[in-house]
Short mmCIF file of C-alpha atoms and ligand atoms in Angstrom, two decimals:
data_model
loop_
_atom_site.label_atom_id
_atom_site.label_comp_id
_atom_site.label_asym_id
_atom_site.label_seq_id
_atom_site.Cartn_x
_atom_site.Cartn_y
_atom_site.Cartn_z
CA MET B 22 -0.03 -0.06 -0.09
CA ASP B 23 1.21 3.33 -0.87
CA HIS B 24 1.38 5.45 2.48
CA THR B 25 2.50 8.58 0.62
CA ALA B 26 -0.75 9.08 -1.45
CA PRO B 27 -2.57 12.18 -0.37
CA PRO B 28 -5.99 11.69 1.34
CA SER B 29 -8.60 11.90 -1.24
CA ARG B 30 -10.26 15.22 -1.80
CA PRO B 31 -14.04 15.86 -1.71
CA SER B 32 -15.48 16.63 -5.15
CA ALA B 33 -16.77 20.29 -5.34
CA VAL B 34 -18.73 22.19 -8.17
CA ILE B 35 -18.60 25.80 -8.76
CA VAL B 36 -22.29 27.13 -9.71
CA MET B 37 -22.27 30.76 -10.72
CA ALA B 38 -22.33 33.18 -13.76
CA GLU B 39 -19.15 33.27 -15.77
CA GLN B 40 -18.49 37.04 -14.87
CA SER B 41 -18.82 36.45 -11.18
CA PHE B 42 -16.44 33.37 -11.25
CA ARG B 43 -13.91 35.79 -12.86
CA GLU B 44 -14.34 38.47 -10.52
CA VAL B 45 -14.65 36.59 -7.45
CA PHE B 46 -11.57 34.17 -7.55
CA SER B 47 -8.09 35.39 -7.89
CA GLU B 48 -5.81 32.89 -9.47
CA THR B 49 -4.17 32.14 -5.87
CA ALA B 50 -7.82 31.61 -4.65
CA LEU B 51 -8.53 29.06 -7.37
CA ALA B 52 -5.16 27.14 -6.64
CA ARG B 53 -5.87 27.05 -2.84
CA LEU B 54 -9.20 25.69 -3.65
CA SER B 55 -7.89 23.04 -6.32
CA THR B 56 -5.53 22.03 -3.32
CA ALA B 57 -8.38 21.53 -0.93
CA VAL B 58 -10.81 20.02 -3.23
CA GLU B 59 -11.29 18.18 -6.58
CA LEU B 60 -13.04 20.65 -8.89
CA VAL B 61 -15.42 18.60 -11.12
CA GLY B 62 -17.42 19.69 -14.20
CA PRO B 63 -17.24 22.94 -16.22
CA LEU B 64 -15.79 25.83 -14.39
CA PRO B 65 -18.20 27.37 -13.55
CA ILE B 66 -21.45 25.46 -14.05
CA THR B 67 -24.15 27.89 -15.22
CA ASP B 68 -27.00 25.66 -15.51
CA PHE B 69 -27.74 21.90 -14.96
CA ASP B 70 -28.86 20.97 -18.49
CA SER B 71 -26.17 18.73 -19.94
CA PRO B 72 -24.87 15.22 -18.92
CA GLU B 73 -21.41 16.53 -18.16
CA ARG B 74 -23.01 19.02 -15.71
CA ARG B 75 -25.49 16.58 -13.99
CA ASP B 76 -22.25 14.00 -13.51
CA ALA B 77 -20.42 16.69 -11.74
CA LEU B 78 -23.62 17.45 -9.81
CA ALA B 79 -23.88 13.61 -8.79
CA ALA B 80 -20.33 13.59 -7.66
CA ALA B 81 -20.20 16.90 -5.52
CA ARG B 82 -20.15 16.85 -1.81
CA ILE B 83 -19.26 20.72 -1.67
CA MET B 84 -21.06 23.29 -4.07
CA LEU B 85 -19.51 26.94 -4.34
CA THR B 86 -22.34 29.22 -5.45
CA GLY B 87 -22.05 32.91 -6.43
CA TRP B 88 -24.16 35.74 -8.18
CA GLY B 89 -26.05 34.28 -11.14
CA ALA B 90 -26.29 31.02 -9.54
CA PRO B 91 -29.43 29.01 -11.13
CA ARG B 92 -32.11 27.95 -8.57
CA VAL B 93 -31.02 25.00 -6.38
CA ASP B 94 -34.33 23.55 -5.94
CA ALA B 95 -35.55 20.03 -4.86
CA ALA B 96 -34.76 18.60 -8.48
CA VAL B 97 -31.21 19.73 -8.46
CA LEU B 98 -30.83 18.47 -4.95
CA ASP B 99 -32.07 15.22 -5.91
CA ALA B 100 -29.47 15.04 -8.64
CA ALA B 101 -26.73 15.78 -5.93
CA PRO B 102 -27.13 13.07 -3.48
CA ARG B 103 -23.75 13.30 -1.94
CA LEU B 104 -23.97 17.01 -1.37
CA GLU B 105 -22.96 18.07 2.32
CA ALA B 106 -22.33 21.98 2.09
CA VAL B 107 -23.36 25.04 0.08
CA VAL B 108 -20.61 27.68 0.42
CA HIS B 109 -21.89 30.93 -1.01
CA THR B 110 -19.21 33.60 -2.46
CA ALA B 111 -21.66 36.53 -2.00
CA GLY B 112 -24.34 37.47 0.60
CA THR B 113 -27.88 36.84 -0.11
CA VAL B 114 -28.83 33.03 -0.56
CA LYS B 115 -32.44 33.16 -0.58
CA THR B 116 -32.58 34.28 -4.00
CA PHE B 117 -31.32 30.74 -5.20
CA LEU B 118 -31.69 28.50 -2.48
CA ASP B 119 -34.75 27.65 -0.46
CA ALA B 120 -35.41 25.80 2.79
CA GLU B 121 -35.17 22.40 1.24
CA ALA B 122 -31.58 22.47 1.33
CA PHE B 123 -31.66 22.85 4.96
CA ALA B 124 -34.40 20.36 5.43
CA ARG B 125 -32.17 17.72 3.67
CA GLY B 126 -29.25 18.57 6.30
CA ILE B 127 -27.22 20.33 3.76
CA ARG B 128 -24.99 22.97 5.68
CA VAL B 129 -24.98 26.33 4.23
CA SER B 130 -22.39 29.10 4.37
CA THR B 131 -22.46 32.83 3.36
CA ALA B 132 -19.66 35.51 2.38
CA ALA B 133 -22.02 38.25 3.67
CA ALA B 134 -19.65 39.20 6.30
CA ALA B 135 -16.75 39.73 3.87
CA ASN B 136 -18.96 41.98 1.78
CA ALA B 137 -20.30 43.72 5.08
CA THR B 138 -16.81 45.71 5.56
CA PRO B 139 -16.90 47.43 2.12
CA VAL B 140 -20.60 48.54 2.78
CA ALA B 141 -20.08 49.78 6.10
CA GLU B 142 -16.96 51.91 4.99
CA PHE B 143 -19.07 53.32 2.17
CA THR B 144 -21.81 54.28 4.74
CA PHE B 145 -19.55 55.84 7.17
CA ALA B 146 -18.05 57.92 4.24
CA ALA B 147 -21.63 58.72 3.29
CA ILE B 148 -22.61 59.79 6.77
CA VAL B 149 -19.67 62.12 7.23
CA PHE B 150 -19.93 63.65 3.77
CA GLY B 151 -23.80 64.10 4.10
CA LEU B 152 -23.54 65.70 7.68
CA LYS B 153 -21.19 68.36 6.13
CA ARG B 154 -24.01 69.10 3.24
CA ALA B 155 -21.03 68.30 0.84
CA SER B 156 -23.51 67.70 -1.86
CA ARG B 157 -25.44 70.93 -1.52
CA PHE B 158 -21.94 72.99 -1.15
CA ALA B 159 -20.73 71.10 -4.22
CA HIS B 160 -23.99 71.80 -6.23
CA GLN B 161 -23.68 75.60 -5.20
CA LEU B 162 -20.16 75.68 -6.24
CA ARG B 163 -20.82 74.08 -9.47
CA THR B 164 -23.87 76.21 -10.43
CA THR B 165 -23.00 79.59 -8.88
CA ARG B 166 -19.19 79.66 -8.05
CA ARG B 167 -20.29 80.75 -4.46
CA HIS B 168 -17.52 79.50 -2.14
CA ARG B 169 -18.40 77.81 1.32
CA SER B 170 -22.09 79.06 0.99
CA VAL B 171 -25.28 77.03 0.84
CA ASP B 172 -28.83 77.62 0.86
CA GLY B 173 -31.32 75.73 3.03
CA VAL B 174 -30.21 73.73 5.99
CA PRO B 175 -26.88 74.56 8.04
CA PRO B 176 -23.95 72.11 7.95
CA LEU B 177 -24.01 69.97 10.96
CA GLY B 178 -20.60 68.32 11.16
CA ALA B 179 -20.37 64.79 12.28
CA ASN B 180 -19.06 65.09 15.61
CA GLY B 181 -21.57 64.17 18.59
CA VAL B 182 -24.61 63.78 16.55
CA THR B 183 -27.18 60.90 16.87
CA ILE B 184 -27.15 58.13 14.41
CA GLY B 185 -30.12 55.91 14.11
CA ILE B 186 -29.44 52.49 12.75
CA LEU B 187 -32.16 50.35 11.43
CA GLY B 188 -31.02 46.57 11.62
CA ALA B 189 -27.82 45.45 13.73
CA SER B 190 -27.03 43.31 10.72
CA ARG B 191 -23.55 42.32 9.82
CA VAL B 192 -23.27 45.73 8.00
CA GLY B 193 -25.17 47.26 10.62
CA ARG B 194 -22.60 46.17 13.43
CA GLU B 195 -19.59 47.30 11.23
CA VAL B 196 -21.19 50.69 10.95
CA ILE B 197 -21.72 50.82 14.55
CA ARG B 198 -18.05 50.19 14.97
CA LEU B 199 -16.84 52.67 12.61
CA VAL B 200 -19.28 55.56 13.81
CA SER B 201 -18.17 54.97 17.24
CA ARG B 202 -15.27 57.01 16.64
CA LEU B 203 -17.32 60.02 15.90
CA GLN B 204 -18.44 60.27 19.54
CA ALA B 205 -21.94 59.99 18.23
CA ARG B 206 -24.91 58.75 20.04
CA ILE B 207 -25.96 55.48 18.47
CA LEU B 208 -29.69 54.37 18.48
CA VAL B 209 -30.56 51.08 17.14
CA CYS B 210 -33.93 49.43 16.17
CA ASP B 211 -33.85 45.79 15.55
CA PRO B 212 -36.35 43.07 17.09
CA TYR B 213 -33.72 40.42 16.74
CA LEU B 214 -30.91 42.30 18.75
CA SER B 215 -30.85 40.77 22.23
CA THR B 216 -30.17 43.00 25.26
CA ALA B 217 -26.78 41.40 26.07
CA ASP B 218 -25.59 42.11 22.50
CA ALA B 219 -26.74 45.76 22.59
CA ALA B 220 -24.79 46.31 25.82
CA ARG B 221 -21.73 44.71 24.14
CA LEU B 222 -22.36 47.08 21.15
CA GLY B 223 -22.75 50.18 23.37
CA VAL B 224 -25.95 51.20 21.74
CA GLU B 225 -29.38 52.30 22.96
CA VAL B 226 -32.27 50.02 21.41
CA VAL B 227 -35.24 52.08 20.63
CA PRO B 228 -38.74 51.37 18.75
CA LEU B 229 -38.72 52.52 15.19
CA GLU B 230 -40.84 55.85 15.95
CA GLU B 231 -38.19 56.98 18.50
CA LEU B 232 -35.34 56.18 15.97
CA CYS B 233 -36.79 58.47 13.53
CA ARG B 234 -37.82 61.00 15.93
CA ARG B 235 -34.51 61.32 17.60
CA SER B 236 -31.92 60.80 14.84
CA ASP B 237 -29.65 63.25 12.96
CA VAL B 238 -28.76 60.34 10.60
CA LEU B 239 -31.14 57.43 9.72
CA THR B 240 -29.03 54.65 7.96
CA LEU B 241 -30.74 51.69 6.97
CA HIS B 242 -29.02 48.14 7.40
CA ALA B 243 -31.93 45.57 7.42
CA PRO B 244 -32.52 42.83 4.99
CA SER B 245 -35.41 42.95 2.52
CA THR B 246 -38.20 40.85 4.04
CA PRO B 247 -42.11 41.12 4.24
CA ASP B 248 -41.53 43.02 7.59
CA THR B 249 -39.09 45.57 6.19
CA ARG B 250 -40.81 46.48 3.17
CA ARG B 251 -41.47 50.08 3.11
CA ILE B 252 -40.78 50.17 6.87
CA ILE B 253 -39.81 53.79 6.30
CA GLY B 254 -42.88 55.42 4.82
CA ALA B 255 -44.46 58.87 5.00
CA ALA B 256 -45.29 58.67 8.64
CA GLU B 257 -41.69 57.72 9.60
CA LEU B 258 -40.14 60.37 7.50
CA ALA B 259 -42.43 62.98 8.79
CA LEU B 260 -40.92 62.10 12.05
CA LEU B 261 -37.30 62.99 11.13
CA HIS B 262 -36.29 66.71 12.17
CA ASP B 263 -35.74 69.18 9.42
CA GLY B 264 -32.37 68.67 7.56
CA ALA B 265 -31.92 64.98 8.99
CA LEU B 266 -29.97 62.82 6.53
CA VAL B 267 -31.24 59.41 5.36
CA VAL B 268 -28.61 56.89 4.09
CA ASN B 269 -29.67 53.62 2.36
CA THR B 270 -27.06 51.19 1.46
CA ALA B 271 -29.46 48.17 2.15
CA ARG B 272 -32.44 47.79 -0.20
CA GLY B 273 -34.51 50.31 -1.96
CA ALA B 274 -37.44 48.53 -0.84
CA LEU B 275 -37.11 49.58 2.67
CA ILE B 276 -38.32 53.13 1.88
CA ASP B 277 -41.48 54.38 0.35
CA THR B 278 -39.88 56.03 -2.66
CA GLU B 279 -42.73 58.41 -3.34
CA ALA B 280 -43.00 59.50 0.20
CA LEU B 281 -39.11 60.18 0.38
CA THR B 282 -39.02 61.98 -3.13
CA ALA B 283 -41.69 64.36 -1.82
CA GLU B 284 -39.57 65.00 1.29
CA LEU B 285 -36.36 65.53 -0.78
CA VAL B 286 -38.12 67.60 -3.33
CA SER B 287 -39.19 69.88 -0.53
CA GLY B 288 -35.62 70.40 0.59
CA ARG B 289 -36.57 69.30 4.17
CA LEU B 290 -34.19 66.13 4.33
CA ASP B 291 -31.07 65.12 2.71
CA ALA B 292 -30.35 61.62 1.32
CA TYR B 293 -27.60 59.43 0.32
CA LEU B 294 -29.16 56.64 -1.67
CA ASP B 295 -26.96 53.56 -3.11
CA VAL B 296 -30.04 51.49 -3.51
CA THR B 297 -33.50 52.59 -4.66
CA ASP B 298 -36.98 51.11 -5.58
CA PRO B 299 -37.13 50.74 -8.43
CA GLU B 300 -33.55 50.35 -9.39
CA PRO B 301 -32.51 52.19 -11.30
CA LEU B 302 -34.99 55.03 -10.88
CA PRO B 303 -36.97 56.13 -13.99
CA GLN B 304 -35.06 58.57 -16.27
CA ASP B 305 -37.29 61.52 -15.12
CA SER B 306 -37.01 60.87 -11.54
CA PRO B 307 -36.66 64.36 -9.79
CA LEU B 308 -34.19 62.81 -7.46
CA TYR B 309 -31.36 62.83 -10.23
CA ALA B 310 -31.08 66.67 -10.13
CA LEU B 311 -31.38 67.53 -6.46
CA PRO B 312 -28.60 69.21 -4.41
CA ASN B 313 -29.76 67.45 -1.31
CA VAL B 314 -29.40 64.05 -2.72
CA VAL B 315 -26.42 61.75 -3.79
CA LEU B 316 -27.31 58.89 -5.76
CA THR B 317 -24.84 55.99 -6.42
CA PRO B 318 -25.63 53.03 -8.53
CA HIS B 319 -25.32 50.05 -6.00
CA ILE B 320 -21.74 50.31 -5.57
CA ALA B 321 -21.45 50.09 -1.81
CA GLY B 322 -20.63 46.36 -1.63
CA ALA B 323 -17.27 44.83 -2.97
CA LEU B 324 -16.10 46.47 -6.05
CA GLY B 325 -12.99 46.01 -8.15
CA ASN B 326 -9.99 44.69 -6.12
CA GLU B 327 -12.46 44.26 -3.11
CA ILE B 328 -14.19 41.48 -4.82
CA HIS B 329 -11.43 38.95 -4.06
CA ARG B 330 -12.37 39.36 -0.51
CA LEU B 331 -15.34 37.25 -1.21
CA GLY B 332 -13.65 34.42 -3.18
CA ASP B 333 -10.90 34.30 -0.37
CA SER B 334 -13.44 34.06 2.18
CA ALA B 335 -15.20 31.12 0.56
CA VAL B 336 -11.94 29.44 -0.18
CA ARG B 337 -10.93 29.64 3.70
CA GLU B 338 -14.44 28.37 4.47
CA VAL B 339 -13.95 25.24 2.26
CA GLU B 340 -10.42 24.63 3.64
CA GLN B 341 -11.81 24.65 7.13
CA TYR B 342 -14.72 22.55 6.25
CA VAL B 343 -12.65 19.83 4.57
CA GLY B 344 -9.85 20.06 7.30
CA ARG B 345 -12.04 20.28 10.48
CA GLY B 346 -15.71 20.18 9.42
CA ILE B 347 -16.20 23.65 10.55
CA LEU B 348 -17.91 26.49 8.59
CA ALA B 349 -17.48 29.65 10.37
CA HIS B 350 -20.13 31.51 8.37
CA GLU B 351 -22.82 29.11 8.56
CA LEU B 352 -26.38 30.29 8.15
CA ARG B 353 -29.18 28.38 10.15
CA ALA B 354 -32.51 27.56 8.55
CA ASP B 355 -34.57 29.75 10.77
CA GLU B 356 -32.23 32.72 9.83
CA LEU B 357 -33.37 32.56 6.21
CA ALA B 358 -36.62 34.52 7.13
CA TYR B 359 -34.60 37.49 8.47
CA THR B 360 -31.63 37.68 6.78
CA ALA B 361 -30.14 39.27 3.70
N1 LIG W 7 -25.47 48.36 -1.20
C1 LIG W 7 -24.69 47.13 -1.45
O1 LIG W 7 -24.06 46.98 -2.43
C2 LIG W 7 -25.00 46.13 -0.46
C3 LIG W 7 -24.09 45.02 -0.38
C4 LIG W 7 -24.35 44.00 0.67
C5 LIG W 7 -25.51 44.11 1.35
N2 LIG W 7 -26.42 44.87 1.06
C6 LIG W 7 -27.60 45.05 1.89
O2 LIG W 7 -27.31 45.57 3.35
C7 LIG W 7 -28.36 45.10 4.14
C8 LIG W 7 -27.64 44.29 5.38
O3 LIG W 7 -26.88 43.20 4.82
P1 LIG W 7 -26.21 42.07 5.86
O4 LIG W 7 -25.65 40.90 5.01
O5 LIG W 7 -25.43 42.92 7.02
O6 LIG W 7 -27.64 41.71 6.44
P2 LIG W 7 -27.97 40.33 7.52
O7 LIG W 7 -28.25 39.11 6.89
O8 LIG W 7 -26.82 40.36 8.47
O9 LIG W 7 -29.31 40.90 7.95
C9 LIG W 7 -29.93 40.09 9.23
C10 LIG W 7 -30.17 41.03 10.35
O10 LIG W 7 -30.85 42.05 10.09
C11 LIG W 7 -31.51 42.45 11.27
N3 LIG W 7 -32.95 42.47 11.12
C12 LIG W 7 -33.91 41.68 10.44
N4 LIG W 7 -35.09 41.90 10.27
C13 LIG W 7 -35.17 43.39 10.80
C14 LIG W 7 -36.34 44.21 11.03
N5 LIG W 7 -37.44 43.93 10.73
N6 LIG W 7 -35.95 45.37 11.69
C15 LIG W 7 -34.62 45.63 11.98
N7 LIG W 7 -33.56 44.92 11.94
C16 LIG W 7 -33.75 43.50 11.20
C17 LIG W 7 -31.24 41.32 12.31
O11 LIG W 7 -30.12 41.91 13.13
C18 LIG W 7 -30.95 40.16 11.56
O12 LIG W 7 -29.81 39.30 12.12
C19 LIG W 7 -29.07 44.04 3.34
O13 LIG W 7 -30.22 44.70 2.88
C20 LIG W 7 -28.26 43.83 2.29
O14 LIG W 7 -29.08 43.31 1.16
C21 LIG W 7 -26.11 45.99 0.22
O1 LIG W 8 -25.92 43.69 -4.54
C1 LIG W 8 -25.57 43.88 -3.52
O2 LIG W 8 -26.40 44.66 -2.92
C2 LIG W 8 -24.43 43.34 -2.90
O3 LIG W 8 -23.50 43.30 -3.93
C3 LIG W 8 -24.58 42.11 -2.32
O4 LIG W 8 -25.48 41.27 -2.90
P1 LIG W 8 -25.62 39.85 -2.58
O5 LIG W 8 -26.38 40.04 -1.06
O6 LIG W 8 -26.51 39.06 -3.41
O7 LIG W 8 -24.34 39.23 -2.31
#
């Protein structure tokens, strides 16, 4: 018997859109992955429609998924009888994976934590930029050449303000960590945040109405769920004081766009919106032209060289799983209902 033969590596398939595959995995990450597992089938698999793809599926113990993955439903799972773990290279799994995978005992892991860092950094920048009224100043300078002068609300500056966070999610917690350096008072509204966790984070937990009433900045970090759809409507916006800043780097569906548009057109509030509903906004939306609004096209998450963080995180997860059966970013079945 050959005692020098390496232990057999588990078979793994990569299931995602071609472009995501190219963006997410660096050459180093792919080399590490090939050491940990035996990659089978086409790289990546974009559908399950050929005998070659179905053979790969039948052999796979691990499935790495990513943006553009086809739906992994009961029929796909039937064709993957050896599957033990789905390791996602992005955040949201509920768009392609349903509870069936959990019901079959398949373990599921997400790279949402790796994507939380760039989103939180972007949010922090938006808060500092927004409180200085940078967009209004820039507009004034561009259109009138008036220096350090702005019509409407006075600049606040970020030090010592009250920041209201909707959702102590992965992103929300990173934002809390970053804004702590502003000597800000931090309020959080989140029905899933335990008292012990709130104490650890050093935040005050408040109901939504109080969050809106007291915040200089309202920043949204909850996932889109039936409970959070349009959670910020006309009534909530009306509770915000004049000049308050609304930041949304979560999902457009959290805000009633019509109500927000009315407030922003009136000039009473400022907003920094990385996500909108619909996305993109219609060509004739008044929001494009407002000095008190910054619109960015859904760029808060990992972009450019940051995208490798996601592949790296997934590869680390696979290595730990193969070596020790550990998934550091495992999702529980019951979390699906209130996670991104
Ligand atoms: N703009 C971007 O490019 C970008 C990138 C990544 C994530 N996102 C979005 O950012 C948001 C946060 O992502 P994440 O991965 O940190 O989310 P997550 O999966 O960690 O969110 C789950 C948490 O949200 C909180 N939550 C759930 N329901 C809530 C409710 N009704 N009210 C308040 N809090 C609630 C709970 O703490 C829960 O644990 C999501 O909307 C996600 O889609 C945006
Ligand atoms: O599109 C986004 O908001 C981010 O890129 C994250 O998306 P995901 O949750 O599907 O990874």
